[in-house]
């Protein structure tokens, strides 16, 4: 069980103007008070040499939850978002099931199933909060041997139709990613080379949690190379 409180930040209180990064015209409310929340988290873990599983669920009850509410109006050709507060409930879960298909002296092979979901409710209203992520499900494969590990994840994000007023729905999409981690044979320090690819199916992805999802979709197929050194 947890209890949290926070004071509204300066933007939520006093903003009045365009926000270049989000493409919104934001209006604050100096009358906003303290946001508070009471939450319950439950985590269950199970493991044996063949299967491991975890399930985490949460329920959070907010009083005066502060957020930017789309009004449907425009100022300077930008959509207006008015900071306001409501009493709201957040609930969700995250689960992972892993089959340890092979674990030898110097190698391993795992297959995983991933699921996460979140839902919100504004008390005493039928409206939805904006930018709530949709449910997701995925498959994960990991193979490691000696000094390297290969991982590939195929994750399906479902459509989000439970939108706030004046908020556009988001289509479903599938994101395939893969990465290769190499432990480099360097005597001083720990050197790791990571080669990762994202959106390998090159889908048009509009992430529902992004305030600019309709004008700036996520990057298409791309590869990153990172070198990390720890001394």
PDB file of C-alpha atoms in Angstrom:
ATOM      1  CA  UNK A   1       0.000   0.000   0.000  1.00  0.00           C
ATOM      2  CA  UNK A   2       1.286   3.466  -0.813  1.00  0.00           C
ATOM      3  CA  UNK A   3       0.169   7.047  -0.388  1.00  0.00           C
ATOM      4  CA  UNK A   4       1.593   9.893  -2.477  1.00  0.00           C
ATOM      5  CA  UNK A   5       0.994  13.617  -2.792  1.00  0.00           C
ATOM      6  CA  UNK A   6       2.356  16.214  -5.169  1.00  0.00           C
ATOM      7  CA  UNK A   7       1.970  19.937  -5.685  1.00  0.00           C
ATOM      8  CA  UNK A   8       1.139  21.138  -9.228  1.00  0.00           C
ATOM      9  CA  UNK A   9       4.207  22.296 -11.145  1.00  0.00           C
ATOM     10  CA  UNK A  10       4.575  25.839 -12.464  1.00  0.00           C
ATOM     11  CA  UNK A  11       3.378  24.905 -15.963  1.00  0.00           C
ATOM     12  CA  UNK A  12       0.149  23.387 -14.626  1.00  0.00           C
ATOM     13  CA  UNK A  13      -0.487  26.534 -12.572  1.00  0.00           C
ATOM     14  CA  UNK A  14       0.581  29.441 -14.758  1.00  0.00           C
ATOM     15  CA  UNK A  15       1.062  28.343 -18.382  1.00  0.00           C
ATOM     16  CA  UNK A  16      -0.574  30.423 -21.085  1.00  0.00           C
ATOM     17  CA  UNK A  17       0.960  29.951 -24.482  1.00  0.00           C
ATOM     18  CA  UNK A  18       2.235  27.508 -27.108  1.00  0.00           C
ATOM     19  CA  UNK A  19       4.368  24.514 -26.163  1.00  0.00           C
ATOM     20  CA  UNK A  20       6.652  23.905 -29.143  1.00  0.00           C
ATOM     21  CA  UNK A  21       7.596  20.331 -28.214  1.00  0.00           C
ATOM     22  CA  UNK A  22       4.008  19.074 -27.867  1.00  0.00           C
ATOM     23  CA  UNK A  23       2.295  21.282 -30.449  1.00  0.00           C
ATOM     24  CA  UNK A  24      -0.271  22.445 -27.894  1.00  0.00           C
ATOM     25  CA  UNK A  25      -1.493  25.738 -26.533  1.00  0.00           C
ATOM     26  CA  UNK A  26      -1.420  25.175 -22.775  1.00  0.00           C
ATOM     27  CA  UNK A  27      -3.463  27.071 -20.205  1.00  0.00           C
ATOM     28  CA  UNK A  28      -2.735  26.640 -16.514  1.00  0.00           C
ATOM     29  CA  UNK A  29      -5.029  26.980 -13.531  1.00  0.00           C
ATOM     30  CA  UNK A  30      -3.586  28.816 -10.498  1.00  0.00           C
ATOM     31  CA  UNK A  31      -6.402  27.390  -8.385  1.00  0.00           C
ATOM     32  CA  UNK A  32      -5.154  23.798  -8.616  1.00  0.00           C
ATOM     33  CA  UNK A  33      -4.482  22.136  -5.272  1.00  0.00           C
ATOM     34  CA  UNK A  34      -2.568  19.111  -4.032  1.00  0.00           C
ATOM     35  CA  UNK A  35      -2.892  15.876  -6.035  1.00  0.00           C
ATOM     36  CA  UNK A  36      -3.028  12.790  -3.798  1.00  0.00           C
ATOM     37  CA  UNK A  37      -3.262   9.061  -4.423  1.00  0.00           C
ATOM     38  CA  UNK A  38      -3.776   5.853  -2.482  1.00  0.00           C
ATOM     39  CA  UNK A  39      -2.535   2.746  -4.239  1.00  0.00           C
ATOM     40  CA  UNK A  40      -2.265  -1.002  -3.820  1.00  0.00           C
ATOM     41  CA  UNK A  41       0.325  -3.086  -5.699  1.00  0.00           C
ATOM     42  CA  UNK A  42       0.385  -6.872  -5.749  1.00  0.00           C
ATOM     43  CA  UNK A  43       3.250  -8.891  -7.246  1.00  0.00           C
ATOM     44  CA  UNK A  44       3.413 -12.675  -7.541  1.00  0.00           C
ATOM     45  CA  UNK A  45       6.523 -14.528  -8.747  1.00  0.00           C
ATOM     46  CA  UNK A  46       7.072 -18.212  -9.465  1.00  0.00           C
ATOM     47  CA  UNK A  47      10.155 -20.011 -10.732  1.00  0.00           C
ATOM     48  CA  UNK A  48      11.515 -23.501 -11.299  1.00  0.00           C
ATOM     49  CA  UNK A  49      14.221 -24.790 -13.665  1.00  0.00           C
ATOM     50  CA  UNK A  50      11.726 -25.041 -16.551  1.00  0.00           C
ATOM     51  CA  UNK A  51       9.259 -22.170 -16.128  1.00  0.00           C
ATOM     52  CA  UNK A  52       9.252 -18.781 -14.437  1.00  0.00           C
ATOM     53  CA  UNK A  53       6.337 -16.386 -14.212  1.00  0.00           C
ATOM     54  CA  UNK A  54       5.455 -13.019 -12.722  1.00  0.00           C
ATOM     55  CA  UNK A  55       2.225 -11.072 -12.370  1.00  0.00           C
ATOM     56  CA  UNK A  56       2.028  -7.502 -11.108  1.00  0.00           C
ATOM     57  CA  UNK A  57      -1.310  -5.753 -10.616  1.00  0.00           C
ATOM     58  CA  UNK A  58      -2.048  -2.259  -9.323  1.00  0.00           C
ATOM     59  CA  UNK A  59      -5.020  -0.125  -8.298  1.00  0.00           C
ATOM     60  CA  UNK A  60      -4.598   3.602  -7.607  1.00  0.00           C
ATOM     61  CA  UNK A  61      -7.311   5.975  -6.422  1.00  0.00           C
ATOM     62  CA  UNK A  62      -6.509   9.636  -7.211  1.00  0.00           C
ATOM     63  CA  UNK A  63      -8.005  12.702  -5.615  1.00  0.00           C
ATOM     64  CA  UNK A  64      -7.620  15.856  -7.737  1.00  0.00           C
ATOM     65  CA  UNK A  65      -5.574  14.110 -10.449  1.00  0.00           C
ATOM     66  CA  UNK A  66      -3.989  16.887 -12.557  1.00  0.00           C
ATOM     67  CA  UNK A  67      -3.788  16.604 -16.340  1.00  0.00           C
ATOM     68  CA  UNK A  68      -4.046  18.594 -19.553  1.00  0.00           C
ATOM     69  CA  UNK A  69      -7.612  18.326 -20.850  1.00  0.00           C
ATOM     70  CA  UNK A  70      -8.200  18.896 -24.602  1.00  0.00           C
ATOM     71  CA  UNK A  71     -10.923  21.530 -25.029  1.00  0.00           C
ATOM     72  CA  UNK A  72     -11.541  21.227 -28.772  1.00  0.00           C
ATOM     73  CA  UNK A  73     -10.634  24.894 -29.285  1.00  0.00           C
ATOM     74  CA  UNK A  74      -7.662  26.365 -31.141  1.00  0.00           C
ATOM     75  CA  UNK A  75      -5.433  29.353 -30.495  1.00  0.00           C
ATOM     76  CA  UNK A  76      -2.769  30.301 -33.041  1.00  0.00           C
ATOM     77  CA  UNK A  77      -3.731  27.119 -34.969  1.00  0.00           C
ATOM     78  CA  UNK A  78      -2.768  24.940 -31.976  1.00  0.00           C
ATOM     79  CA  UNK A  79      -5.181  22.736 -29.997  1.00  0.00           C
ATOM     80  CA  UNK A  80      -5.908  24.146 -26.553  1.00  0.00           C
ATOM     81  CA  UNK A  81      -5.204  22.024 -23.485  1.00  0.00           C
ATOM     82  CA  UNK A  82      -6.549  23.293 -20.166  1.00  0.00           C
ATOM     83  CA  UNK A  83      -4.906  21.949 -17.014  1.00  0.00           C
ATOM     84  CA  UNK A  84      -7.570  20.744 -14.631  1.00  0.00           C
ATOM     85  CA  UNK A  85      -8.137  18.129 -11.933  1.00  0.00           C
ATOM     86  CA  UNK A  86     -10.539  15.210 -11.469  1.00  0.00           C
ATOM     87  CA  UNK A  87     -10.985  12.278  -9.137  1.00  0.00           C
ATOM     88  CA  UNK A  88      -9.879   9.193 -11.057  1.00  0.00           C
ATOM     89  CA  UNK A  89      -8.972   5.536 -10.744  1.00  0.00           C
ATOM     90  CA  UNK A  90      -6.079   3.760 -12.482  1.00  0.00           C
ATOM     91  CA  UNK A  91      -5.899  -0.034 -12.641  1.00  0.00           C
ATOM     92  CA  UNK A  92      -3.704  -2.387 -14.623  1.00  0.00           C
ATOM     93  CA  UNK A  93      -1.493  -5.421 -14.769  1.00  0.00           C
ATOM     94  CA  UNK A  94       1.786  -6.628 -16.244  1.00  0.00           C
ATOM     95  CA  UNK A  95       2.657 -10.299 -16.656  1.00  0.00           C
ATOM     96  CA  UNK A  96       5.481 -12.395 -18.060  1.00  0.00           C
ATOM     97  CA  UNK A  97       5.735 -16.148 -18.579  1.00  0.00           C
ATOM     98  CA  UNK A  98       9.112 -17.621 -19.562  1.00  0.00           C
ATOM     99  CA  UNK A  99       9.917 -21.132 -20.723  1.00  0.00           C
ATOM    100  CA  UNK A 100      13.571 -21.999 -20.095  1.00  0.00           C
ATOM    101  CA  UNK A 101      13.895 -24.320 -23.067  1.00  0.00           C
ATOM    102  CA  UNK A 102      17.633 -24.876 -22.625  1.00  0.00           C
ATOM    103  CA  UNK A 103      20.129 -23.877 -19.954  1.00  0.00           C
ATOM    104  CA  UNK A 104      23.536 -25.470 -20.383  1.00  0.00           C
ATOM    105  CA  UNK A 105      26.972 -24.801 -18.988  1.00  0.00           C
ATOM    106  CA  UNK A 106      27.747 -22.003 -21.464  1.00  0.00           C
ATOM    107  CA  UNK A 107      24.477 -21.298 -23.302  1.00  0.00           C
ATOM    108  CA  UNK A 108      20.749 -20.799 -22.777  1.00  0.00           C
ATOM    109  CA  UNK A 109      17.512 -20.440 -24.757  1.00  0.00           C
ATOM    110  CA  UNK A 110      14.368 -18.793 -23.349  1.00  0.00           C
ATOM    111  CA  UNK A 111      10.920 -18.136 -24.820  1.00  0.00           C
ATOM    112  CA  UNK A 112       8.665 -15.559 -23.189  1.00  0.00           C
ATOM    113  CA  UNK A 113       5.071 -14.345 -23.318  1.00  0.00           C
ATOM    114  CA  UNK A 114       4.451 -10.704 -22.317  1.00  0.00           C
ATOM    115  CA  UNK A 115       1.157  -8.958 -21.539  1.00  0.00           C
ATOM    116  CA  UNK A 116       0.397  -5.525 -20.078  1.00  0.00           C
ATOM    117  CA  UNK A 117      -2.833  -3.537 -19.718  1.00  0.00           C
ATOM    118  CA  UNK A 118      -3.991  -0.336 -18.040  1.00  0.00           C
ATOM    119  CA  UNK A 119      -7.441   1.173 -17.625  1.00  0.00           C
ATOM    120  CA  UNK A 120      -8.620   4.479 -16.177  1.00  0.00           C
ATOM    121  CA  UNK A 121     -11.913   5.858 -14.983  1.00  0.00           C
ATOM    122  CA  UNK A 122     -12.959   9.414 -14.170  1.00  0.00           C
ATOM    123  CA  UNK A 123     -15.314   9.320 -11.224  1.00  0.00           C
ATOM    124  CA  UNK A 124     -18.774  10.776 -11.789  1.00  0.00           C
ATOM    125  CA  UNK A 125     -18.119  11.132 -15.527  1.00  0.00           C
ATOM    126  CA  UNK A 126     -18.321   8.947 -18.629  1.00  0.00           C
ATOM    127  CA  UNK A 127     -15.317  10.666 -20.235  1.00  0.00           C
ATOM    128  CA  UNK A 128     -11.874   9.094 -20.559  1.00  0.00           C
ATOM    129  CA  UNK A 129      -8.476  10.521 -19.688  1.00  0.00           C
ATOM    130  CA  UNK A 130      -6.224  11.387 -22.649  1.00  0.00           C
ATOM    131  CA  UNK A 131      -3.114   9.492 -23.768  1.00  0.00           C
ATOM    132  CA  UNK A 132      -3.811   6.220 -21.939  1.00  0.00           C
ATOM    133  CA  UNK A 133      -1.749   3.384 -23.519  1.00  0.00           C
ATOM    134  CA  UNK A 134      -3.581   0.454 -25.126  1.00  0.00           C
ATOM    135  CA  UNK A 135      -3.233  -3.178 -24.100  1.00  0.00           C
ATOM    136  CA  UNK A 136      -0.172  -5.007 -25.447  1.00  0.00           C
ATOM    137  CA  UNK A 137       0.909  -8.615 -25.891  1.00  0.00           C
ATOM    138  CA  UNK A 138       4.192  -9.991 -27.152  1.00  0.00           C
ATOM    139  CA  UNK A 139       6.586 -12.853 -27.687  1.00  0.00           C
ATOM    140  CA  UNK A 140      10.209 -12.746 -26.581  1.00  0.00           C
ATOM    141  CA  UNK A 141      13.135 -15.009 -27.528  1.00  0.00           C
ATOM    142  CA  UNK A 142      16.577 -14.887 -25.875  1.00  0.00           C
ATOM    143  CA  UNK A 143      19.617 -16.954 -26.788  1.00  0.00           C
ATOM    144  CA  UNK A 144      22.966 -16.562 -25.112  1.00  0.00           C
ATOM    145  CA  UNK A 145      26.321 -18.246 -25.538  1.00  0.00           C
ATOM    146  CA  UNK A 146      29.676 -17.432 -23.943  1.00  0.00           C
ATOM    147  CA  UNK A 147      30.205 -13.694 -24.427  1.00  0.00           C
ATOM    148  CA  UNK A 148      27.115 -12.745 -26.430  1.00  0.00           C
ATOM    149  CA  UNK A 149      23.332 -12.635 -26.093  1.00  0.00           C
ATOM    150  CA  UNK A 150      20.743 -12.332 -28.857  1.00  0.00           C
ATOM    151  CA  UNK A 151      17.224 -11.118 -28.071  1.00  0.00           C
ATOM    152  CA  UNK A 152      14.198 -10.625 -30.310  1.00  0.00           C
ATOM    153  CA  UNK A 153      10.781  -9.299 -29.289  1.00  0.00           C
ATOM    154  CA  UNK A 154       7.558  -9.180 -31.303  1.00  0.00           C
ATOM    155  CA  UNK A 155       4.996  -6.991 -29.545  1.00  0.00           C
ATOM    156  CA  UNK A 156       1.440  -6.210 -30.615  1.00  0.00           C
ATOM    157  CA  UNK A 157      -0.102  -2.949 -29.434  1.00  0.00           C
ATOM    158  CA  UNK A 158      -3.854  -3.019 -29.848  1.00  0.00           C
ATOM    159  CA  UNK A 159      -5.969  -0.088 -30.982  1.00  0.00           C
ATOM    160  CA  UNK A 160      -7.001   2.518 -28.435  1.00  0.00           C
ATOM    161  CA  UNK A 161     -10.640   3.527 -28.867  1.00  0.00           C
ATOM    162  CA  UNK A 162     -11.281   4.715 -25.285  1.00  0.00           C
ATOM    163  CA  UNK A 163     -10.271   8.293 -25.947  1.00  0.00           C
ATOM    164  CA  UNK A 164     -10.871  11.611 -24.255  1.00  0.00           C
ATOM    165  CA  UNK A 165     -13.159  14.173 -25.907  1.00  0.00           C
ATOM    166  CA  UNK A 166     -11.488  15.699 -28.986  1.00  0.00           C
ATOM    167  CA  UNK A 167      -8.742  13.052 -28.880  1.00  0.00           C
ATOM    168  CA  UNK A 168      -8.110  10.867 -31.944  1.00  0.00           C
ATOM    169  CA  UNK A 169      -8.084   7.077 -31.619  1.00  0.00           C
ATOM    170  CA  UNK A 170      -4.905   5.129 -32.421  1.00  0.00           C
ATOM    171  CA  UNK A 171      -4.615   2.114 -34.715  1.00  0.00           C
ATOM    172  CA  UNK A 172      -3.090  -1.186 -33.694  1.00  0.00           C
ATOM    173  CA  UNK A 173       0.466  -1.987 -34.785  1.00  0.00           C
ATOM    174  CA  UNK A 174       3.153  -4.648 -34.434  1.00  0.00           C
ATOM    175  CA  UNK A 175       6.682  -3.729 -33.397  1.00  0.00           C
ATOM    176  CA  UNK A 176       9.502  -6.204 -34.008  1.00  0.00           C
ATOM    177  CA  UNK A 177      12.813  -5.437 -32.320  1.00  0.00           C
ATOM    178  CA  UNK A 178      16.077  -7.337 -31.981  1.00  0.00           C
ATOM    179  CA  UNK A 179      19.369  -6.762 -30.212  1.00  0.00           C
ATOM    180  CA  UNK A 180      22.799  -8.340 -29.944  1.00  0.00           C
ATOM    181  CA  UNK A 181      24.898  -7.817 -26.805  1.00  0.00           C
ATOM    182  CA  UNK A 182      28.615  -8.581 -27.004  1.00  0.00           C
ATOM    183  CA  UNK A 183      31.003  -8.663 -24.043  1.00  0.00           C
ATOM    184  CA  UNK A 184      34.256  -7.487 -25.619  1.00  0.00           C
ATOM    185  CA  UNK A 185      37.500  -9.244 -24.575  1.00  0.00           C
ATOM    186  CA  UNK A 186      39.161  -6.211 -23.000  1.00  0.00           C
ATOM    187  CA  UNK A 187      41.256  -6.770 -19.875  1.00  0.00           C
ATOM    188  CA  UNK A 188      40.662  -3.373 -18.244  1.00  0.00           C
ATOM    189  CA  UNK A 189      37.068  -2.549 -17.410  1.00  0.00           C
ATOM    190  CA  UNK A 190      33.873  -4.051 -18.786  1.00  0.00           C
ATOM    191  CA  UNK A 191      33.192  -3.302 -22.448  1.00  0.00           C
ATOM    192  CA  UNK A 192      29.770  -4.021 -23.953  1.00  0.00           C
ATOM    193  CA  UNK A 193      28.798  -3.538 -27.595  1.00  0.00           C
ATOM    194  CA  UNK A 194      25.057  -3.437 -28.267  1.00  0.00           C
ATOM    195  CA  UNK A 195      23.608  -3.569 -31.788  1.00  0.00           C
ATOM    196  CA  UNK A 196      19.833  -3.093 -31.765  1.00  0.00           C
ATOM    197  CA  UNK A 197      17.142  -2.746 -34.399  1.00  0.00           C
ATOM    198  CA  UNK A 198      13.703  -1.227 -33.805  1.00  0.00           C
ATOM    199  CA  UNK A 199      10.511  -1.326 -35.846  1.00  0.00           C
ATOM    200  CA  UNK A 200      12.068  -3.892 -38.160  1.00  0.00           C
ATOM    201  CA  UNK A 201       8.714  -4.400 -39.911  1.00  0.00           C
ATOM    202  CA  UNK A 202       8.832  -0.687 -40.838  1.00  0.00           C
ATOM    203  CA  UNK A 203       5.259  -0.090 -39.708  1.00  0.00           C
ATOM    204  CA  UNK A 204       3.684   3.333 -39.317  1.00  0.00           C
ATOM    205  CA  UNK A 205       3.448   3.600 -35.536  1.00  0.00           C
ATOM    206  CA  UNK A 206       1.382   6.267 -33.817  1.00  0.00           C
ATOM    207  CA  UNK A 207       2.135   5.857 -30.118  1.00  0.00           C
ATOM    208  CA  UNK A 208      -1.020   6.812 -28.249  1.00  0.00           C
ATOM    209  CA  UNK A 209       0.886   8.268 -25.281  1.00  0.00           C
ATOM    210  CA  UNK A 210       2.631  10.823 -27.522  1.00  0.00           C
ATOM    211  CA  UNK A 211       0.985  14.280 -27.710  1.00  0.00           C
ATOM    212  CA  UNK A 212       2.253  14.634 -31.296  1.00  0.00           C
ATOM    213  CA  UNK A 213       1.334  11.136 -32.509  1.00  0.00           C
ATOM    214  CA  UNK A 214      -0.881  12.476 -35.323  1.00  0.00           C
ATOM    215  CA  UNK A 215       1.836  14.659 -36.879  1.00  0.00           C
ATOM    216  CA  UNK A 216       5.031  12.810 -35.890  1.00  0.00           C
ATOM    217  CA  UNK A 217       4.818   9.003 -35.888  1.00  0.00           C
ATOM    218  CA  UNK A 218       7.537   6.903 -34.306  1.00  0.00           C
ATOM    219  CA  UNK A 219      10.708   6.315 -36.384  1.00  0.00           C
ATOM    220  CA  UNK A 220      10.572   3.662 -39.085  1.00  0.00           C
ATOM    221  CA  UNK A 221      13.040   0.802 -39.363  1.00  0.00           C
ATOM    222  CA  UNK A 222      16.330   1.823 -37.758  1.00  0.00           C
ATOM    223  CA  UNK A 223      19.483   0.352 -36.205  1.00  0.00           C
ATOM    224  CA  UNK A 224      21.532   1.649 -33.283  1.00  0.00           C
ATOM    225  CA  UNK A 225      25.060   0.778 -32.180  1.00  0.00           C
ATOM    226  CA  UNK A 226      26.070   1.555 -28.592  1.00  0.00           C
ATOM    227  CA  UNK A 227      29.376   1.005 -26.791  1.00  0.00           C
ATOM    228  CA  UNK A 228      29.278   1.012 -22.982  1.00  0.00           C
ATOM    229  CA  UNK A 229      32.373   0.964 -20.812  1.00  0.00           C
ATOM    230  CA  UNK A 230      32.443   0.502 -17.034  1.00  0.00           C
ATOM    231  CA  UNK A 231      35.661   0.889 -14.995  1.00  0.00           C
TER     232      UNK A 231
END
